[in-house]
Amino acid sequence: MEFPKDLKYTEDHEWAKLEEDGTITVGITNYAQVKLGDIVFLDIETEGDYVEQGEVFGSVEAVKTVSELFMPVSGTVLEVNATLEDSPELVNTDPYEAGWLVKIKPSDPTHFEALLSSEAYEVIAV
């Protein structure tokens, strides 16, 4: 399994990437998309909303299940990946790049630093 070292992770299998402009990009991990199977729909209607760390910000529907998405850090959802509306399978084929879910403006930068490293996440995901 692939766990990029420049990302931080949650026990709920989301990843977070701190961008140069201070925003954070969020997605689900390769481990999560493998466990879910073929993703057919994403329901994320929190654009513009403030979401607390650990709160649900949407859901992902796979062929056999629906799973909630949990916010890794508190902040305001600036953008939802509109490409996923027509191509939800990008979460399966490219979970760390084209398959990102949301971009947020964090309210507390210390939340990001407290997330799991790739090494700590790998212990959970295997």
PDB file of C-alpha atoms in Angstrom:
ATOM      1  CA  MET A   1       0.000   0.000   0.000  1.00  0.00           C
ATOM      2  CA  GLU A   2       1.038   3.513  -0.761  1.00  0.00           C
ATOM      3  CA  PHE A   3       1.118   6.146   2.028  1.00  0.00           C
ATOM      4  CA  PRO A   4       2.826   9.331   0.776  1.00  0.00           C
ATOM      5  CA  LYS A   5       5.133  10.809   3.400  1.00  0.00           C
ATOM      6  CA  ASP A   6       4.165  14.437   2.655  1.00  0.00           C
ATOM      7  CA  LEU A   7       0.603  13.796   3.859  1.00  0.00           C
ATOM      8  CA  LYS A   8      -0.941  13.443   7.311  1.00  0.00           C
ATOM      9  CA  TYR A   9      -3.588  10.836   8.124  1.00  0.00           C
ATOM     10  CA  THR A  10      -6.531  10.098  10.413  1.00  0.00           C
ATOM     11  CA  GLU A  11      -7.627   6.858  12.032  1.00  0.00           C
ATOM     12  CA  ASP A  12     -10.797   7.188   9.917  1.00  0.00           C
ATOM     13  CA  HIS A  13      -8.667   6.818   6.735  1.00  0.00           C
ATOM     14  CA  GLU A  14      -8.723  10.391   5.480  1.00  0.00           C
ATOM     15  CA  TRP A  15      -5.554  12.151   4.372  1.00  0.00           C
ATOM     16  CA  ALA A  16      -4.668  15.848   4.606  1.00  0.00           C
ATOM     17  CA  LYS A  17      -2.086  17.867   2.700  1.00  0.00           C
ATOM     18  CA  LEU A  18      -0.946  21.330   3.773  1.00  0.00           C
ATOM     19  CA  GLU A  19      -0.654  23.466   0.640  1.00  0.00           C
ATOM     20  CA  GLU A  20       1.764  26.374   0.204  1.00  0.00           C
ATOM     21  CA  ASP A  21      -1.072  28.906   0.534  1.00  0.00           C
ATOM     22  CA  GLY A  22      -2.077  27.497   3.944  1.00  0.00           C
ATOM     23  CA  THR A  23      -5.151  25.640   2.736  1.00  0.00           C
ATOM     24  CA  ILE A  24      -5.515  21.919   3.370  1.00  0.00           C
ATOM     25  CA  THR A  25      -6.564  19.405   0.723  1.00  0.00           C
ATOM     26  CA  VAL A  26      -8.458  16.364   2.043  1.00  0.00           C
ATOM     27  CA  GLY A  27      -9.160  12.950   0.531  1.00  0.00           C
ATOM     28  CA  ILE A  28      -9.507   9.295   1.469  1.00  0.00           C
ATOM     29  CA  THR A  29      -6.533   6.974   1.572  1.00  0.00           C
ATOM     30  CA  ASN A  30      -5.647   4.245  -0.862  1.00  0.00           C
ATOM     31  CA  TYR A  31      -6.393   1.760   1.932  1.00  0.00           C
ATOM     32  CA  ALA A  32      -9.918   3.198   2.327  1.00  0.00           C
ATOM     33  CA  GLN A  33     -10.740   3.129  -1.367  1.00  0.00           C
ATOM     34  CA  VAL A  34      -9.549  -0.490  -1.646  1.00  0.00           C
ATOM     35  CA  LYS A  35     -11.755  -1.484   1.311  1.00  0.00           C
ATOM     36  CA  LEU A  36     -14.761   0.395  -0.097  1.00  0.00           C
ATOM     37  CA  GLY A  37     -14.483  -1.022  -3.605  1.00  0.00           C
ATOM     38  CA  ASP A  38     -15.757   0.711  -6.728  1.00  0.00           C
ATOM     39  CA  ILE A  39     -16.919   4.202  -5.789  1.00  0.00           C
ATOM     40  CA  VAL A  40     -20.040   5.301  -7.659  1.00  0.00           C
ATOM     41  CA  PHE A  41     -21.124   8.525  -5.926  1.00  0.00           C
ATOM     42  CA  LEU A  42     -19.895  11.191  -3.512  1.00  0.00           C
ATOM     43  CA  ASP A  43     -22.274  13.346  -1.478  1.00  0.00           C
ATOM     44  CA  ILE A  44     -20.414  16.414  -0.225  1.00  0.00           C
ATOM     45  CA  GLU A  45     -22.625  19.454   0.286  1.00  0.00           C
ATOM     46  CA  THR A  46     -20.546  21.342   2.842  1.00  0.00           C
ATOM     47  CA  GLU A  47     -18.915  23.918   0.538  1.00  0.00           C
ATOM     48  CA  GLY A  48     -18.839  27.229   2.401  1.00  0.00           C
ATOM     49  CA  ASP A  49     -19.589  25.543   5.737  1.00  0.00           C
ATOM     50  CA  TYR A  50     -17.432  25.504   8.845  1.00  0.00           C
ATOM     51  CA  VAL A  51     -16.850  21.886   9.919  1.00  0.00           C
ATOM     52  CA  GLU A  52     -15.268  20.824  13.212  1.00  0.00           C
ATOM     53  CA  GLN A  53     -12.475  18.267  13.351  1.00  0.00           C
ATOM     54  CA  GLY A  54     -14.028  14.783  13.476  1.00  0.00           C
ATOM     55  CA  GLU A  55     -17.434  15.893  12.137  1.00  0.00           C
ATOM     56  CA  VAL A  56     -19.000  14.332   9.059  1.00  0.00           C
ATOM     57  CA  PHE A  57     -18.513  16.477   5.937  1.00  0.00           C
ATOM     58  CA  GLY A  58     -20.061  14.099   3.407  1.00  0.00           C
ATOM     59  CA  SER A  59     -20.345  10.499   2.349  1.00  0.00           C
ATOM     60  CA  VAL A  60     -18.962   8.157  -0.252  1.00  0.00           C
ATOM     61  CA  GLU A  61     -21.081   5.482  -1.895  1.00  0.00           C
ATOM     62  CA  ALA A  62     -19.514   2.341  -3.275  1.00  0.00           C
ATOM     63  CA  VAL A  63     -21.238  -0.545  -5.019  1.00  0.00           C
ATOM     64  CA  LYS A  64     -21.810  -2.405  -1.742  1.00  0.00           C
ATOM     65  CA  THR A  65     -21.736   0.256   0.990  1.00  0.00           C
ATOM     66  CA  VAL A  66     -22.021   3.910   2.020  1.00  0.00           C
ATOM     67  CA  SER A  67     -19.400   5.417   4.312  1.00  0.00           C
ATOM     68  CA  GLU A  68     -19.261   8.770   6.082  1.00  0.00           C
ATOM     69  CA  LEU A  69     -16.357  11.166   5.555  1.00  0.00           C
ATOM     70  CA  PHE A  70     -14.824  12.786   8.651  1.00  0.00           C
ATOM     71  CA  MET A  71     -13.047  16.147   8.659  1.00  0.00           C
ATOM     72  CA  PRO A  72      -9.395  15.761   9.719  1.00  0.00           C
ATOM     73  CA  VAL A  73      -9.040  19.398  10.898  1.00  0.00           C
ATOM     74  CA  SER A  74     -11.506  22.137  11.822  1.00  0.00           C
ATOM     75  CA  GLY A  75     -12.068  24.722   9.118  1.00  0.00           C
ATOM     76  CA  THR A  76     -14.200  26.172   6.362  1.00  0.00           C
ATOM     77  CA  VAL A  77     -14.751  24.118   3.218  1.00  0.00           C
ATOM     78  CA  LEU A  78     -13.549  26.344   0.381  1.00  0.00           C
ATOM     79  CA  GLU A  79     -13.998  23.954  -2.524  1.00  0.00           C
ATOM     80  CA  VAL A  80     -15.416  20.544  -3.364  1.00  0.00           C
ATOM     81  CA  ASN A  81     -13.753  18.609  -6.192  1.00  0.00           C
ATOM     82  CA  ALA A  82     -16.398  19.130  -8.907  1.00  0.00           C
ATOM     83  CA  THR A  83     -14.684  16.636 -11.236  1.00  0.00           C
ATOM     84  CA  LEU A  84     -15.837  13.819  -8.954  1.00  0.00           C
ATOM     85  CA  GLU A  85     -19.491  14.531  -9.763  1.00  0.00           C
ATOM     86  CA  ASP A  86     -19.052  12.986 -13.210  1.00  0.00           C
ATOM     87  CA  SER A  87     -15.999  10.830 -12.408  1.00  0.00           C
ATOM     88  CA  PRO A  88     -16.247   9.447  -8.846  1.00  0.00           C
ATOM     89  CA  GLU A  89     -13.967   6.567  -9.883  1.00  0.00           C
ATOM     90  CA  LEU A  90     -11.015   8.990  -9.652  1.00  0.00           C
ATOM     91  CA  VAL A  91     -11.079   8.323  -5.908  1.00  0.00           C
ATOM     92  CA  ASN A  92     -10.268   4.691  -6.755  1.00  0.00           C
ATOM     93  CA  THR A  93      -7.738   5.300  -9.511  1.00  0.00           C
ATOM     94  CA  ASP A  94      -5.913   8.344  -8.099  1.00  0.00           C
ATOM     95  CA  PRO A  95      -6.847   8.873  -4.423  1.00  0.00           C
ATOM     96  CA  TYR A  96      -3.911  11.195  -3.612  1.00  0.00           C
ATOM     97  CA  GLU A  97      -4.073  13.522  -6.623  1.00  0.00           C
ATOM     98  CA  ALA A  98      -7.085  13.813  -8.971  1.00  0.00           C
ATOM     99  CA  GLY A  99      -9.359  12.050  -6.441  1.00  0.00           C
ATOM    100  CA  TRP A 100      -9.075  14.690  -3.691  1.00  0.00           C
ATOM    101  CA  LEU A 101     -12.393  15.571  -2.033  1.00  0.00           C
ATOM    102  CA  VAL A 102     -12.305  19.080  -0.507  1.00  0.00           C
ATOM    103  CA  LYS A 103     -10.031  22.029   0.135  1.00  0.00           C
ATOM    104  CA  ILE A 104     -10.427  23.790   3.462  1.00  0.00           C
ATOM    105  CA  LYS A 105      -9.180  26.878   5.257  1.00  0.00           C
ATOM    106  CA  PRO A 106      -8.091  25.527   8.654  1.00  0.00           C
ATOM    107  CA  SER A 107      -9.123  27.419  11.778  1.00  0.00           C
ATOM    108  CA  ASP A 108      -6.331  25.945  13.928  1.00  0.00           C
ATOM    109  CA  PRO A 109      -3.057  24.963  12.197  1.00  0.00           C
ATOM    110  CA  THR A 110      -2.028  22.823  15.194  1.00  0.00           C
ATOM    111  CA  HIS A 111      -4.746  20.294  14.266  1.00  0.00           C
ATOM    112  CA  PHE A 112      -2.795  19.401  11.103  1.00  0.00           C
ATOM    113  CA  GLU A 113       0.458  18.784  12.959  1.00  0.00           C
ATOM    114  CA  ALA A 114      -1.358  16.477  15.410  1.00  0.00           C
ATOM    115  CA  LEU A 115      -2.515  14.114  12.642  1.00  0.00           C
ATOM    116  CA  LEU A 116      -0.792  10.778  12.044  1.00  0.00           C
ATOM    117  CA  SER A 117       2.430  10.492  10.060  1.00  0.00           C
ATOM    118  CA  SER A 118       2.566   8.009   7.175  1.00  0.00           C
ATOM    119  CA  GLU A 119       4.497   5.602   9.410  1.00  0.00           C
ATOM    120  CA  ALA A 120       1.921   5.786  12.218  1.00  0.00           C
ATOM    121  CA  TYR A 121      -0.967   5.406   9.751  1.00  0.00           C
ATOM    122  CA  GLU A 122       0.644   2.387   8.113  1.00  0.00           C
ATOM    123  CA  VAL A 123       0.414   0.523  11.450  1.00  0.00           C
ATOM    124  CA  ILE A 124      -3.366   1.088  11.458  1.00  0.00           C
ATOM    125  CA  ALA A 125      -3.934   0.327   7.779  1.00  0.00           C
ATOM    126  CA  VAL A 126      -2.284  -3.089   7.561  1.00  0.00           C
TER     127      VAL A 126
END
